Amino acid sequence: MDVDLRKVRYFVAVAEELHFGRAAERLHIAQPVLSRQIRALEEELRAQLFVRDRRSTELTAAGRQLLEDSRPILASADALRRRVALAARGASTFTIGFMPGITVTEPVRALTERHPDLEVELVRTTWDDQTQVLHDGRADVGIVRLPVDPRGLTVRPMFSEPRVAILPASHRLAGKESVDVADLADEHLLNDPDAVPEWRAVATELRTGGGARPRGFRSIEEKLEHVAAGLGIAIVPLSTSEYYTRPDVTHVPVGDLPPGQVALAWVASRRSRLIYEFAELVTA
């Protein structure tokens, strides 16, 4: 039995919205049509995917499994379409994703010197999409900051670098040569605590239950604005703090934090000669 990708897309929309009406609006189809498609998918898979009542829609265990498996499948389908479209146009394009604070100038120049007709495009990524751009075909390779989910990827280490605390310029710890994680225990961390488990283990606000729920930031610039306003501190790689300098914030090394790791990643099933050539350039 072949699973219809259109039905899978419909399922993912409902699973993410947990509301058939909102999912139908998002998909630009009528709600009864969406409901019929989901029922048809359940019949094909011989599994109930949702539990619905008048007040809520919840995923079943089978639905949670399907959601986990569906996202990489749909991303691969999107990537396939993008690459085929480029090939049909005769385009010779190589796209590199990179995280803030990382410069790719030298390997890009080396690649274009070897291939003068190659069009190289650069895409800045975030913690949220640094591997997603690989799976969905927006980038051929990505220079990522670990940890990432390695499933379906080849990940080749590049280098490590210290992590520092970003503080307001007037902060009590500003100007110190180095601090320990324990010195930051009373601060509000703007990172997700799971990303800095050493801080999470000593954080006063987490022990007292008064900590604010971590929020996502769309950019490093947004995070720096919050630090400058005195709304918290952030832990970032040294290269990021040096790249995004401003007079109202400062950085201090955190001596007992393990260094951050930077790696090159690409979809493991890809066999592009350019990918392996670029990998050689960045890891030389």
Short mmCIF file of C-alpha atoms in Angstrom, two decimals:
data_model
loop_
_atom_site.label_atom_id
_atom_site.label_comp_id
_atom_site.label_asym_id
_atom_site.label_seq_id
_atom_site.Cartn_x
_atom_site.Cartn_y
_atom_site.Cartn_z
CA MET A 1 0.00 0.00 0.00
CA ASP A 2 1.34 3.44 -0.98
CA VAL A 3 0.53 6.29 1.39
CA ASP A 4 -0.85 9.41 -0.30
CA LEU A 5 1.47 12.32 0.55
CA ARG A 6 -1.40 14.78 0.22
CA LYS A 7 -3.27 12.99 2.99
CA VAL A 8 -0.10 12.98 5.07
CA ARG A 9 0.20 16.76 4.63
CA TYR A 10 -3.40 17.14 5.74
CA PHE A 11 -2.71 14.96 8.77
CA VAL A 12 0.35 17.01 9.78
CA ALA A 13 -1.67 20.23 9.60
CA VAL A 14 -4.34 18.80 11.92
CA ALA A 15 -1.70 17.30 14.23
CA GLU A 16 0.09 20.63 14.56
CA GLU A 17 -3.07 22.70 15.01
CA LEU A 18 -5.01 20.07 17.02
CA HIS A 19 -8.09 21.70 15.55
CA PHE A 20 -9.78 20.66 12.31
CA GLY A 21 -11.19 24.12 11.62
CA ARG A 22 -7.84 25.91 11.92
CA ALA A 23 -6.11 23.18 9.92
CA ALA A 24 -8.69 23.50 7.13
CA GLU A 25 -8.13 27.28 7.01
CA ARG A 26 -4.38 26.73 6.88
CA LEU A 27 -4.78 24.26 4.01
CA HIS A 28 -7.38 26.41 2.21
CA ILE A 29 -9.88 23.55 1.99
CA ALA A 30 -13.33 22.96 3.48
CA GLN A 31 -13.42 21.30 6.89
CA PRO A 32 -15.70 18.41 5.76
CA VAL A 33 -13.21 17.62 2.97
CA LEU A 34 -10.36 17.57 5.50
CA SER A 35 -12.31 15.29 7.84
CA ARG A 36 -12.99 12.85 5.00
CA GLN A 37 -9.33 12.79 4.01
CA ILE A 38 -8.25 12.05 7.59
CA ARG A 39 -10.80 9.25 7.88
CA ALA A 40 -9.55 7.80 4.59
CA LEU A 41 -5.96 7.93 5.87
CA GLU A 42 -6.98 6.16 9.07
CA GLU A 43 -8.68 3.45 7.02
CA GLU A 44 -5.60 3.05 4.82
CA LEU A 45 -3.32 2.76 7.85
CA ARG A 46 -5.86 0.78 9.88
CA ALA A 47 -5.18 2.99 12.86
CA GLN A 48 -7.02 5.74 14.72
CA LEU A 49 -4.93 8.91 14.59
CA PHE A 50 -7.02 11.36 16.62
CA VAL A 51 -9.35 11.32 19.60
CA ARG A 52 -12.00 14.01 19.15
CA ASP A 53 -14.77 15.40 21.29
CA ARG A 54 -16.66 18.70 21.27
CA ARG A 55 -13.90 20.51 23.14
CA SER A 56 -10.60 19.10 21.94
CA THR A 57 -8.65 17.07 19.40
CA GLU A 58 -5.78 14.91 20.63
CA LEU A 59 -3.29 12.60 18.95
CA THR A 60 -3.37 8.90 19.70
CA ALA A 61 -0.14 6.93 20.15
CA ALA A 62 -0.39 5.95 16.47
CA GLY A 63 -0.93 9.61 15.56
CA ARG A 64 2.15 10.73 17.50
CA GLN A 65 4.23 8.10 15.73
CA LEU A 66 2.89 9.13 12.33
CA LEU A 67 3.66 12.80 13.07
CA GLU A 68 7.25 11.96 13.99
CA ASP A 69 7.72 9.92 10.81
CA SER A 70 5.80 12.27 8.50
CA ARG A 71 7.92 15.39 8.88
CA PRO A 72 11.14 13.95 7.39
CA ILE A 73 9.14 12.24 4.63
CA LEU A 74 7.46 15.50 3.61
CA ALA A 75 10.75 17.37 3.88
CA SER A 76 12.38 14.84 1.56
CA ALA A 77 9.54 15.23 -0.92
CA ASP A 78 9.96 19.02 -0.86
CA ALA A 79 13.71 18.63 -1.36
CA LEU A 80 13.14 16.31 -4.30
CA ARG A 81 10.90 18.86 -6.01
CA ARG A 82 13.40 21.68 -5.47
CA ARG A 83 16.35 19.72 -6.84
CA VAL A 84 14.41 18.44 -9.85
CA ALA A 85 13.21 21.98 -10.64
CA LEU A 86 16.80 23.27 -10.50
CA ALA A 87 18.01 20.47 -12.75
CA ALA A 88 15.19 21.14 -15.22
CA ARG A 89 16.26 24.78 -15.48
CA GLY A 90 19.86 23.74 -15.98
CA ALA A 91 20.81 25.68 -12.88
CA SER A 92 24.20 25.03 -11.32
CA THR A 93 23.59 26.19 -7.77
CA PHE A 94 25.11 25.19 -4.45
CA THR A 95 23.47 26.47 -1.26
CA ILE A 96 25.24 26.66 2.10
CA GLY A 97 23.44 27.18 5.39
CA PHE A 98 25.37 28.76 8.26
CA MET A 99 24.67 29.74 11.84
CA PRO A 100 25.15 33.29 13.21
CA GLY A 101 28.74 34.13 14.10
CA ILE A 102 30.22 31.63 11.64
CA THR A 103 31.99 32.94 8.55
CA VAL A 104 32.25 30.81 5.42
CA THR A 105 34.14 33.26 3.21
CA GLU A 106 37.33 31.25 2.66
CA PRO A 107 35.81 27.89 1.68
CA VAL A 108 33.22 29.64 -0.52
CA ARG A 109 35.96 31.52 -2.36
CA ALA A 110 37.94 28.31 -2.78
CA LEU A 111 34.90 26.51 -4.18
CA THR A 112 34.05 29.26 -6.65
CA GLU A 113 37.68 29.44 -7.80
CA ARG A 114 37.48 25.74 -8.65
CA HIS A 115 34.05 26.13 -10.29
CA PRO A 116 33.75 29.63 -11.84
CA ASP A 117 30.32 28.86 -13.36
CA LEU A 118 28.87 27.66 -10.06
CA GLU A 119 26.33 29.94 -8.37
CA VAL A 120 26.83 29.74 -4.60
CA GLU A 121 24.02 30.91 -2.35
CA LEU A 122 24.24 31.46 1.42
CA VAL A 123 21.35 31.01 3.86
CA ARG A 124 21.60 32.13 7.48
CA THR A 125 19.95 29.62 9.76
CA THR A 126 18.79 29.51 13.38
CA TRP A 127 18.75 26.92 16.17
CA ASP A 128 15.24 25.98 15.02
CA ASP A 129 15.91 25.36 11.32
CA GLN A 130 19.64 24.62 10.92
CA THR A 131 18.93 20.98 9.98
CA GLN A 132 15.45 21.54 8.57
CA VAL A 133 16.93 23.48 5.63
CA LEU A 134 18.92 20.35 4.75
CA HIS A 135 16.01 17.95 4.95
CA ASP A 136 13.67 20.14 2.89
CA GLY A 137 16.27 20.96 0.23
CA ARG A 138 16.74 24.65 0.89
CA ALA A 139 20.46 24.03 1.50
CA ASP A 140 22.88 21.43 0.20
CA VAL A 141 25.12 21.61 3.27
CA GLY A 142 24.91 23.37 6.60
CA ILE A 143 27.52 24.59 9.05
CA VAL A 144 25.67 23.77 12.27
CA ARG A 145 26.15 24.23 15.97
CA LEU A 146 25.79 20.99 17.92
CA PRO A 147 23.82 19.32 19.29
CA VAL A 148 21.52 18.50 16.38
CA ASP A 149 19.34 15.51 15.63
CA PRO A 150 21.70 13.40 13.49
CA ARG A 151 19.02 11.13 12.01
CA GLY A 152 19.34 11.05 8.23
CA LEU A 153 22.42 13.26 8.25
CA THR A 154 26.16 12.96 7.82
CA VAL A 155 27.78 15.18 10.45
CA ARG A 156 31.49 15.98 10.18
CA PRO A 157 33.14 17.87 13.11
CA MET A 158 34.91 21.11 12.24
CA PHE A 159 36.04 22.90 15.42
CA SER A 160 35.10 23.76 18.99
CA GLU A 161 35.01 27.14 20.70
CA PRO A 162 34.42 28.54 24.21
CA ARG A 163 30.98 29.66 25.33
CA VAL A 164 30.51 33.00 27.04
CA ALA A 165 27.86 34.80 29.07
CA ILE A 166 26.35 37.89 27.43
CA LEU A 167 25.59 40.49 30.11
CA PRO A 168 24.44 44.12 30.24
CA ALA A 169 27.47 46.42 30.26
CA SER A 170 26.48 47.60 33.77
CA HIS A 171 26.18 44.07 35.17
CA ARG A 172 27.99 43.21 38.42
CA LEU A 173 30.06 40.56 36.60
CA ALA A 174 30.97 42.73 33.62
CA GLY A 175 34.71 43.10 33.19
CA LYS A 176 35.70 39.89 34.96
CA GLU A 177 38.25 37.70 33.22
CA SER A 178 36.09 34.62 33.75
CA VAL A 179 33.11 33.37 35.74
CA ASP A 180 31.74 29.96 36.70
CA VAL A 181 28.22 28.70 36.09
CA ALA A 182 27.53 29.02 39.83
CA ASP A 183 28.11 32.79 39.55
CA LEU A 184 25.10 32.91 37.18
CA ALA A 185 22.74 30.92 39.41
CA ASP A 186 20.65 33.96 40.38
CA GLU A 187 20.32 35.25 36.82
CA HIS A 188 17.41 34.75 34.41
CA LEU A 189 18.69 32.79 31.42
CA LEU A 190 17.26 33.71 28.03
CA ASN A 191 18.37 30.39 26.52
CA ASP A 192 16.23 27.31 26.83
CA PRO A 193 17.54 25.75 30.09
CA ASP A 194 17.83 22.39 28.32
CA ALA A 195 20.53 23.93 26.12
CA VAL A 196 22.62 24.80 29.21
CA PRO A 197 22.04 21.91 31.65
CA GLU A 198 24.95 23.11 33.83
CA TRP A 199 23.01 26.32 34.57
CA ARG A 200 19.73 24.44 34.98
CA ALA A 201 21.30 22.35 37.75
CA VAL A 202 22.07 25.42 39.91
CA ALA A 203 19.44 27.96 38.80
CA THR A 204 17.72 29.67 41.71
CA GLU A 205 14.59 30.50 39.73
CA LEU A 206 14.07 26.87 38.73
CA ARG A 207 14.43 25.67 42.33
CA THR A 208 11.91 28.22 43.59
CA GLY A 209 9.50 27.71 40.70
CA GLY A 210 9.56 31.39 39.82
CA GLY A 211 11.34 31.09 36.50
CA ALA A 212 9.66 32.45 33.39
CA ARG A 213 8.89 29.98 30.63
CA PRO A 214 11.76 30.11 28.08
CA ARG A 215 10.78 31.82 24.87
CA GLY A 216 12.13 31.44 21.40
CA PHE A 217 14.01 34.26 19.71
CA ARG A 218 13.89 34.83 16.00
CA SER A 219 17.42 36.18 15.88
CA ILE A 220 20.52 36.82 17.96
CA GLU A 221 19.80 40.53 17.59
CA GLU A 222 16.49 40.06 19.40
CA LYS A 223 18.21 38.18 22.21
CA LEU A 224 20.82 40.95 22.57
CA GLU A 225 18.06 43.54 22.86
CA HIS A 226 16.64 41.63 25.81
CA VAL A 227 20.06 41.41 27.46
CA ALA A 228 20.69 45.14 26.98
CA ALA A 229 17.31 45.91 28.51
CA GLY A 230 18.25 43.97 31.64
CA LEU A 231 15.71 41.21 31.04
CA GLY A 232 18.20 38.38 31.40
CA ILE A 233 21.51 36.97 30.27
CA ALA A 234 22.42 34.60 27.46
CA ILE A 235 25.01 31.91 26.84
CA VAL A 236 26.42 32.01 23.30
CA PRO A 237 29.52 30.80 21.43
CA LEU A 238 32.49 33.14 21.57
CA SER A 239 32.42 33.79 17.81
CA THR A 240 28.80 34.94 18.03
CA SER A 241 29.55 37.41 20.82
CA GLU A 242 32.53 38.81 18.92
CA TYR A 243 30.59 39.13 15.67
CA TYR A 244 27.58 40.90 17.20
CA THR A 245 29.27 43.59 19.28
CA ARG A 246 27.45 46.57 20.78
CA PRO A 247 28.41 49.03 23.54
CA ASP A 248 25.58 48.24 25.95
CA VAL A 249 26.38 44.54 26.36
CA THR A 250 29.56 42.64 27.14
CA HIS A 251 30.68 39.04 27.28
CA VAL A 252 32.51 37.09 29.96
CA PRO A 253 33.98 33.58 29.47
CA VAL A 254 32.30 30.84 31.51
CA GLY A 255 35.24 28.72 32.55
CA ASP A 256 33.46 25.52 33.58
CA LEU A 257 31.17 25.22 30.54
CA PRO A 258 32.26 22.68 27.91
CA PRO A 259 33.06 24.28 24.56
CA GLY A 260 30.49 24.53 21.80
CA GLN A 261 30.96 22.28 18.79
CA VAL A 262 30.63 23.33 15.14
CA ALA A 263 30.16 20.76 12.38
CA LEU A 264 29.35 20.42 8.70
CA ALA A 265 26.18 18.46 7.95
CA TRP A 266 24.32 17.21 4.90
CA VAL A 267 21.63 14.66 4.09
CA ALA A 268 23.32 11.26 4.26
CA SER A 269 21.67 9.95 1.10
CA ARG A 270 23.08 12.77 -1.03
CA ARG A 271 25.99 11.78 -3.28
CA SER A 272 26.79 15.16 -4.80
CA ARG A 273 30.44 15.62 -5.75
CA LEU A 274 30.21 19.28 -4.71
CA ILE A 275 29.15 18.33 -1.19
CA TYR A 276 32.20 16.15 -0.65
CA GLU A 277 34.46 18.74 -2.25
CA PHE A 278 33.13 21.47 0.04
CA ALA A 279 33.49 19.15 3.03
CA GLU A 280 37.17 18.75 2.20
CA LEU A 281 37.60 22.52 1.97
CA VAL A 282 35.99 23.36 5.32
CA THR A 283 37.68 20.58 7.26
CA ALA A 284 41.14 20.96 5.71
#
